[in-house]
């Protein structure tokens, strides 16, 4: 594993370097003159951004204080999002820039031809006096306000590059605001054939992927708790990826979660990031916060069975999911609801006759067009879908990983309302 890590990291760094050089070339070199202030400022941004990224990524492993990592993470992660949309804008500009240059050249040629046209021969009337001629038409408007020493090519590069930068910064700014204001409540009704009439309308608040860590801290946790409690759900399901950091680093950040309230309590299952952050310590601490851990376990509620399994990442830590154990000796006539962090576990849920699986993990893609990448690794990226007799609901998550930004995948706390077909 260490060997793979050592080999992969240099490749990733080299790829990031090439992509940054390409975007810098289009946005800075092609739009500024050598030695100018704008060239220096643009180059400084494209050096500082990757430097913050590398320092923030490697800081924790290098033993930097968590407070310093937290300070570095904001510019580092925001730069990732901005760089992504700068890259997309530059790629779009590869099509737009030549077309704009051609249009400018065509209009300039027409204007030049009009200005150099020969004057018409004077016209006389029968008495020999010259006839009055209409005034010369006004010179054609080229529509180009560029200075004379600015070539059409550079003008097009500046126009396209400026538009790409404005769209990238605006997109990331709005997407970051959407995360920091806290998740919105989403509601979905799930009909279950075996659910008794007495449980019709039972509401489960599904909370996933909060990702408290260097960027999202205590204030964000308070917003999530307020949103969840406002739903007045019957049960709260926290389906993994609660944190990005150790208990010691994030003890204050997660403290507000002790205020989660529901009639049947709050339940927790691990996600892949818990295993990165120290699953054993976190599974102990979430119970101290008042959540009930479902580690390959089941509880029998009055109307249905609620089961939870460890994340599939736990297999690398001898702590993987075991649905057979979780469902052992249960009454198969009762409705079963399963908490499993990753949607890919639905195959196991189908084999074991689970009625409904609640998951997260995907973030809905978080940053468009990454949703298309997420689709390659997950059966469902967001929403409700049926697989055989099992229904799978995947939340987009309450927080964000990496950049505190979402584009095309708004964060949510989902209230899943169970519906009995007998009602």
Coordinates of C-alpha atoms in Angstrom, one line a residue:
X1 CA 0.0 0.0 0.0
X2 CA 2.8 2.4 0.9
X3 CA 4.6 1.5 -2.4
X4 CA 1.5 2.3 -4.4
X5 CA 1.1 5.6 -2.5
X6 CA 4.7 6.6 -3.2
X7 CA 4.3 5.8 -6.9
X8 CA 0.9 7.4 -7.4
X9 CA 1.6 10.7 -5.6
X10 CA 4.3 11.9 -8.0
X11 CA 2.1 11.1 -11.0
X12 CA -0.7 13.1 -9.5
X13 CA 1.6 16.0 -8.8
X14 CA 3.0 15.9 -12.3
X15 CA -0.5 15.9 -13.8
X16 CA -1.6 18.8 -11.6
X17 CA 1.5 20.7 -12.7
X18 CA 0.8 20.2 -16.4
X19 CA -2.9 21.3 -16.0
X20 CA -1.9 24.4 -14.0
X21 CA 0.7 25.3 -16.7
X22 CA -1.9 24.9 -19.4
X23 CA -4.4 27.1 -17.7
X24 CA -1.7 29.7 -16.8
X25 CA -0.6 29.8 -20.4
X26 CA -4.1 30.5 -21.6
X27 CA -5.2 32.9 -18.9
X28 CA -1.9 34.7 -18.1
X29 CA 0.7 34.3 -20.8
X30 CA -1.6 34.7 -23.7
X31 CA -3.3 37.8 -22.3
X32 CA -0.5 39.8 -20.8
X33 CA 2.8 41.3 -21.9
X34 CA 6.1 40.0 -20.4
X35 CA 7.4 42.0 -17.5
X36 CA 4.1 43.7 -16.7
X37 CA 2.4 43.8 -13.3
X38 CA -0.5 41.7 -14.5
X39 CA 1.8 39.0 -15.8
X40 CA 3.5 38.9 -12.4
X41 CA 0.3 38.9 -10.4
X42 CA -1.3 36.2 -12.5
X43 CA 1.8 34.0 -12.3
X44 CA 1.9 34.5 -8.5
X45 CA -1.7 33.2 -8.2
X46 CA -0.9 30.1 -10.2
X47 CA 2.2 29.4 -8.0
X48 CA 0.5 30.2 -4.7
X49 CA -2.6 28.1 -5.4
X50 CA -0.8 24.8 -5.9
X51 CA 1.6 25.6 -3.1
X52 CA -1.3 26.0 -0.6
X53 CA -2.8 22.7 -2.0
X54 CA 0.3 20.7 -1.4
X55 CA 1.0 22.2 2.0
X56 CA -2.6 21.6 3.2
X57 CA -2.7 18.0 1.8
X58 CA 0.6 17.0 3.3
X59 CA 0.4 19.1 6.4
X60 CA -1.4 16.6 8.6
X61 CA 0.8 13.8 7.6
X62 CA 3.9 16.0 8.2
X63 CA 2.7 16.7 11.7
X64 CA 1.7 20.4 11.3
X65 CA -0.5 21.8 14.0
X66 CA -4.2 21.3 13.3
X67 CA -4.8 25.1 13.7
X68 CA -2.3 25.8 10.9
X69 CA -3.7 23.1 8.7
X70 CA -7.2 24.7 9.2
X71 CA -5.8 28.1 8.1
X72 CA -4.1 26.6 5.0
X73 CA -7.1 24.5 4.0
X74 CA -9.4 27.4 3.1
X75 CA -7.3 28.8 0.3
X76 CA -6.1 25.4 -0.7
X77 CA -9.5 23.8 -1.1
X78 CA -11.2 26.9 -2.7
X79 CA -8.4 26.9 -5.2
X80 CA -9.2 23.4 -6.2
X81 CA -12.7 24.4 -7.1
X82 CA -11.7 27.6 -8.8
X83 CA -9.0 25.7 -10.8
X84 CA -11.5 23.1 -11.9
X85 CA -13.8 25.7 -13.4
X86 CA -11.0 27.7 -14.9
X87 CA -9.9 24.5 -16.7
X88 CA -13.4 24.0 -18.0
X89 CA -13.6 27.6 -19.1
X90 CA -10.2 27.4 -20.9
X91 CA -11.3 24.2 -22.6
X92 CA -14.5 25.9 -23.8
X93 CA -12.4 28.9 -24.9
X94 CA -10.4 26.6 -27.3
X95 CA -13.5 26.6 -29.4
X96 CA -14.7 30.2 -28.8
X97 CA -11.4 32.0 -29.1
X98 CA -10.6 31.1 -32.8
X99 CA -14.2 31.8 -33.8
X100 CA -14.0 35.3 -32.1
X101 CA -10.7 36.0 -33.7
X102 CA -12.1 35.1 -37.1
X103 CA -15.2 37.3 -36.5
X104 CA -13.0 40.3 -35.5
X105 CA -10.8 39.8 -38.6
X106 CA -13.8 39.6 -40.9
X107 CA -15.3 42.8 -39.5
X108 CA -12.0 44.6 -39.7
X109 CA -11.6 43.6 -43.3
X110 CA -15.0 44.9 -44.2
X111 CA -14.4 48.2 -42.5
X112 CA -11.0 48.6 -44.3
X113 CA -12.7 47.8 -47.7
X114 CA -15.4 50.4 -47.0
X115 CA -12.8 53.1 -46.1
X116 CA -10.7 52.5 -49.2
X117 CA -13.5 52.4 -51.8
X118 CA -12.9 54.9 -54.7
X119 CA -15.1 58.0 -54.8
X120 CA -17.9 57.9 -57.3
X121 CA -17.7 59.8 -60.6
X122 CA -19.6 63.2 -60.5
X123 CA -23.0 63.1 -62.1
X124 CA -24.2 66.0 -64.3
X125 CA -27.7 67.1 -65.4
X126 CA -28.6 68.2 -68.9
X127 CA -27.7 71.9 -68.3
X128 CA -24.2 70.9 -67.4
X129 CA -24.3 71.6 -63.7
X130 CA -23.1 68.9 -61.3
X131 CA -25.9 67.1 -59.4
X132 CA -25.7 67.1 -55.6
X133 CA -24.7 63.7 -54.3
X134 CA -25.8 62.1 -51.1
X135 CA -23.4 62.4 -48.2
X136 CA -20.9 59.6 -47.8
X137 CA -22.2 56.8 -45.5
X138 CA -20.7 56.7 -42.0
X139 CA -17.7 54.4 -41.6
X140 CA -18.7 50.9 -40.5
X141 CA -18.6 50.3 -36.8
X142 CA -16.2 47.4 -36.2
X143 CA -17.6 46.8 -32.7
X144 CA -14.0 46.6 -31.4
X145 CA -13.0 49.0 -28.7
X146 CA -9.5 47.6 -28.4
X147 CA -6.4 50.0 -28.6
X148 CA -4.6 50.1 -31.9
X149 CA -1.6 48.2 -30.5
X150 CA -3.8 45.3 -29.3
X151 CA -3.9 42.5 -31.7
X152 CA -7.2 40.8 -32.5
X153 CA -5.7 37.5 -31.2
X154 CA -4.8 39.0 -27.8
X155 CA -8.1 40.9 -27.6
X156 CA -10.0 37.6 -28.1
X157 CA -7.7 35.8 -25.6
X158 CA -8.4 38.5 -23.0
X159 CA -12.2 38.5 -23.6
X160 CA -12.4 34.7 -23.4
X161 CA -10.0 34.5 -20.5
X162 CA -11.8 37.2 -18.5
X163 CA -15.1 35.5 -19.1
X164 CA -13.7 32.2 -17.9
X165 CA -12.2 33.7 -14.8
X166 CA -15.4 35.6 -13.9
X167 CA -17.6 32.5 -14.4
X168 CA -15.2 30.3 -12.4
X169 CA -15.0 32.7 -9.4
X170 CA -18.8 33.4 -9.5
X171 CA -19.6 29.7 -9.7
X172 CA -17.4 28.8 -6.8
X173 CA -18.5 31.8 -4.7
X174 CA -22.2 30.9 -5.1
X175 CA -21.5 27.2 -4.5
X176 CA -19.5 27.9 -1.3
X177 CA -22.3 30.1 0.0
X178 CA -24.7 27.3 -0.6
X179 CA -22.7 25.0 1.6
X180 CA -21.9 27.5 4.4
X181 CA -25.5 28.5 4.9
X182 CA -26.3 24.9 5.9
X183 CA -28.2 22.1 4.3
X184 CA -31.8 22.4 3.2
X185 CA -34.6 19.9 4.1
X186 CA -35.6 17.5 1.3
X187 CA -38.6 15.3 1.7
X188 CA -39.3 11.9 0.0
X189 CA -42.1 9.4 0.6
X190 CA -41.2 5.7 0.3
X191 CA -44.0 3.1 0.1
X192 CA -43.2 -0.2 1.8
X193 CA -45.4 -3.2 1.2
X194 CA -44.9 -4.9 4.5
X195 CA -45.0 -1.7 6.7
X196 CA -47.9 -2.0 9.1
X197 CA -50.6 0.7 9.1
X198 CA -49.4 1.9 12.6
X199 CA -46.1 3.1 11.1
X200 CA -47.6 5.0 8.2
X201 CA -46.0 8.4 8.1
X202 CA -43.0 7.4 10.2
X203 CA -40.2 10.0 9.4
X204 CA -36.5 9.3 9.3
X205 CA -34.1 12.2 9.1
X206 CA -31.2 11.0 7.0
X207 CA -28.0 12.9 7.6
X208 CA -24.8 11.9 5.7
X209 CA -21.4 13.3 4.8
X210 CA -21.2 16.2 7.2
X211 CA -17.4 16.1 7.0
X212 CA -16.5 18.2 10.0
X213 CA -12.8 18.9 9.8
X214 CA -10.3 21.7 8.9
X215 CA -12.8 23.7 6.9
X216 CA -16.3 22.9 8.3
X217 CA -16.3 23.2 12.1
X218 CA -18.4 23.8 15.1
X219 CA -20.5 26.6 13.5
X220 CA -21.5 24.3 10.6
X221 CA -22.3 21.5 13.0
X222 CA -24.7 23.8 14.9
X223 CA -26.5 24.6 11.6
X224 CA -26.8 20.9 10.7
X225 CA -28.3 20.1 14.2
X226 CA -30.7 23.0 13.9
X227 CA -31.9 21.8 10.5
X228 CA -32.3 18.2 11.6
X229 CA -34.2 19.1 14.8
X230 CA -36.5 21.4 12.9
X231 CA -37.8 18.4 11.0
X232 CA -39.1 16.9 14.2
X233 CA -38.4 13.4 12.8
X234 CA -39.2 10.2 14.6
X235 CA -35.7 8.9 14.1
X236 CA -32.4 10.3 13.0
X237 CA -30.0 8.3 10.8
X238 CA -26.4 9.5 10.5
X239 CA -25.0 7.4 7.7
X240 CA -21.3 8.0 7.9
X241 CA -18.5 10.4 7.0
X242 CA -19.2 12.5 10.0
X243 CA -15.6 13.8 10.3
X244 CA -12.2 14.4 8.7
X245 CA -9.8 14.4 11.6
X246 CA -9.1 12.8 14.9
X247 CA -11.2 13.0 18.1
X248 CA -8.6 15.2 19.7
X249 CA -8.7 17.7 16.8
X250 CA -12.4 17.8 16.4
X251 CA -13.8 17.3 19.9
X252 CA -15.2 20.9 20.0
X253 CA -16.5 20.8 16.5
X254 CA -18.7 17.7 17.0
X255 CA -20.0 18.7 20.4
X256 CA -23.2 20.3 19.0
X257 CA -24.2 16.9 17.7
X258 CA -25.1 15.9 21.3
X259 CA -28.2 18.1 20.9
X260 CA -29.7 15.9 18.2
X261 CA -33.3 15.0 19.2
X262 CA -35.8 12.5 17.9
X263 CA -38.5 10.3 19.5
X264 CA -36.6 7.1 18.8
X265 CA -33.1 8.6 19.0
X266 CA -30.2 9.1 16.7
X267 CA -28.3 6.2 15.1
X268 CA -24.9 6.1 13.5
X269 CA -23.0 3.9 11.1
X270 CA -19.4 4.4 10.0
X271 CA -18.3 5.8 6.6
X272 CA -15.0 5.5 4.8
X273 CA -13.7 8.7 6.3
X274 CA -14.1 7.4 9.8
X275 CA -11.6 4.7 9.0
X276 CA -9.2 7.3 7.7
X277 CA -9.7 9.4 10.9
X278 CA -9.6 6.6 13.5
X279 CA -12.8 4.5 13.5
X280 CA -12.3 2.9 16.9
X281 CA -12.0 6.3 18.7
X282 CA -14.9 7.8 16.7
X283 CA -17.3 4.9 17.3
X284 CA -16.7 5.4 21.0
X285 CA -17.0 9.2 20.9
X286 CA -20.3 9.3 18.9
X287 CA -21.9 7.1 21.7
X288 CA -20.6 9.7 24.2
X289 CA -22.5 12.3 22.2
X290 CA -25.7 10.3 22.6
X291 CA -25.9 8.5 19.2
X292 CA -26.6 4.8 19.1
X293 CA -23.9 2.9 17.2
X294 CA -25.1 0.2 14.7
X295 CA -22.0 -1.8 14.0
X296 CA -23.3 -4.8 12.1
X297 CA -26.3 -4.7 14.5
X298 CA -30.1 -4.4 14.5
X299 CA -32.6 -2.9 16.8
X300 CA -36.3 -3.8 16.8
X301 CA -38.5 -0.8 16.7
X302 CA -42.3 -1.2 17.3
X303 CA -43.1 -1.3 13.5
X304 CA -39.9 -2.4 11.7
X305 CA -36.3 -3.5 12.2
X306 CA -33.5 -1.0 11.8
X307 CA -30.1 -2.5 10.9
X308 CA -26.7 -0.9 10.4
X309 CA -23.5 -2.1 8.9
X310 CA -19.9 -0.9 9.0
X311 CA -18.6 0.7 5.9
X312 CA -17.0 -1.5 3.2
X313 CA -13.7 0.3 3.8
X314 CA -13.6 -1.4 7.2
X315 CA -12.7 -4.6 5.4
X316 CA -9.1 -3.3 5.2
X317 CA -9.2 -2.8 9.0
X318 CA -10.7 -6.2 9.9
X319 CA -13.9 -4.3 10.7
X320 CA -16.0 -4.8 7.5
X321 CA -19.7 -5.0 7.0
X322 CA -21.6 -8.2 8.0
X323 CA -25.3 -8.0 7.1
X324 CA -25.9 -11.6 7.9
X325 CA -25.0 -11.0 11.5
X326 CA -27.0 -7.8 11.6
X327 CA -30.1 -9.5 10.3
X328 CA -29.7 -12.8 12.2
X329 CA -32.7 -14.4 13.8
X330 CA -35.1 -11.6 12.6
X331 CA -38.7 -12.1 11.7
X332 CA -38.7 -11.9 7.9
X333 CA -42.3 -10.7 7.8
X334 CA -41.3 -7.4 9.4
X335 CA -40.1 -4.5 7.4
X336 CA -36.3 -4.0 7.4
X337 CA -34.5 -0.6 7.0
X338 CA -30.8 -0.7 6.6
X339 CA -28.2 2.0 7.2
X340 CA -25.1 1.6 5.0
X341 CA -22.8 4.4 4.0
X342 CA -22.0 3.4 0.4
X343 CA -24.7 2.8 -2.2
X344 CA -22.7 -0.2 -3.6
X345 CA -23.8 -2.2 -0.6
X346 CA -27.3 -2.5 -2.2
X347 CA -26.3 -5.7 -3.8
X348 CA -25.9 -7.3 -0.4
X349 CA -29.2 -5.7 0.7
X350 CA -31.0 -7.3 -2.2
X351 CA -29.6 -10.7 -1.4
X352 CA -30.8 -10.4 2.2
X353 CA -34.3 -9.2 1.4
X354 CA -33.9 -5.7 2.9
X355 CA -36.8 -3.4 2.1
X356 CA -35.1 -0.1 2.2
X357 CA -31.4 1.0 2.3
X358 CA -30.4 4.5 3.3
X359 CA -27.0 5.7 2.1
X360 CA -24.8 8.7 1.4
X361 CA -21.2 8.8 0.2
X362 CA -21.6 10.2 -3.3
X363 CA -22.4 13.9 -2.4
X364 CA -24.4 13.8 -5.6
X365 CA -21.1 14.5 -7.4
X366 CA -20.7 17.7 -5.3
X367 CA -19.0 19.6 -8.2
X368 CA -20.5 19.3 -11.7
X369 CA -19.4 17.5 -13.9
X370 CA -18.0 15.1 -11.2
X371 CA -21.5 13.6 -10.9
X372 CA -20.7 11.7 -14.1
X373 CA -17.6 10.3 -12.5
X374 CA -19.6 9.3 -9.4
X375 CA -22.1 7.5 -11.7
X376 CA -19.2 5.2 -12.8
X377 CA -18.6 4.0 -9.2
X378 CA -22.1 4.0 -7.7
X379 CA -25.4 2.4 -8.7
X380 CA -27.3 5.5 -7.6
X381 CA -25.7 9.0 -7.2
X382 CA -28.7 10.7 -5.6
X383 CA -32.4 10.0 -5.0
X384 CA -34.6 7.0 -4.7
X385 CA -34.3 3.9 -7.0
X386 CA -35.5 0.3 -6.8
X387 CA -33.3 -2.8 -7.1
X388 CA -35.4 -5.9 -7.2
X389 CA -37.6 -5.8 -4.1
X390 CA -35.2 -3.4 -2.3
X391 CA -35.4 0.4 -2.5
X392 CA -32.3 2.5 -2.2
X393 CA -32.3 6.1 -1.2
X394 CA -29.0 8.1 -1.5
X395 CA -28.7 11.5 0.1
X396 CA -26.4 14.2 -1.4
X397 CA -25.1 14.9 2.1
X398 CA -25.2 17.8 4.5
X399 CA -21.6 19.0 4.1
X400 CA -18.8 18.8 1.6
X401 CA -15.4 17.2 1.3
X402 CA -12.4 19.1 0.1
X403 CA -13.7 22.4 -1.3
X404 CA -16.6 23.7 0.9
X405 CA -18.4 24.1 -2.4
X406 CA -21.3 22.4 -4.3
X407 CA -22.3 23.0 -7.9
X408 CA -25.3 21.2 -9.3
X409 CA -25.6 19.1 -6.1
X410 CA -27.1 21.1 -3.3
X411 CA -26.6 19.8 0.3
X412 CA -29.6 18.3 2.1
X413 CA -31.0 16.6 5.2
X414 CA -33.6 14.2 3.8
X415 CA -36.8 13.4 5.7
X416 CA -37.7 9.9 4.4
X417 CA -41.4 9.3 5.2
X418 CA -42.4 5.7 5.3
X419 CA -45.8 4.9 3.8
X420 CA -47.8 1.8 4.4
X421 CA -49.8 0.3 1.5
X422 CA -52.4 -0.8 4.0
X423 CA -53.2 2.8 5.1

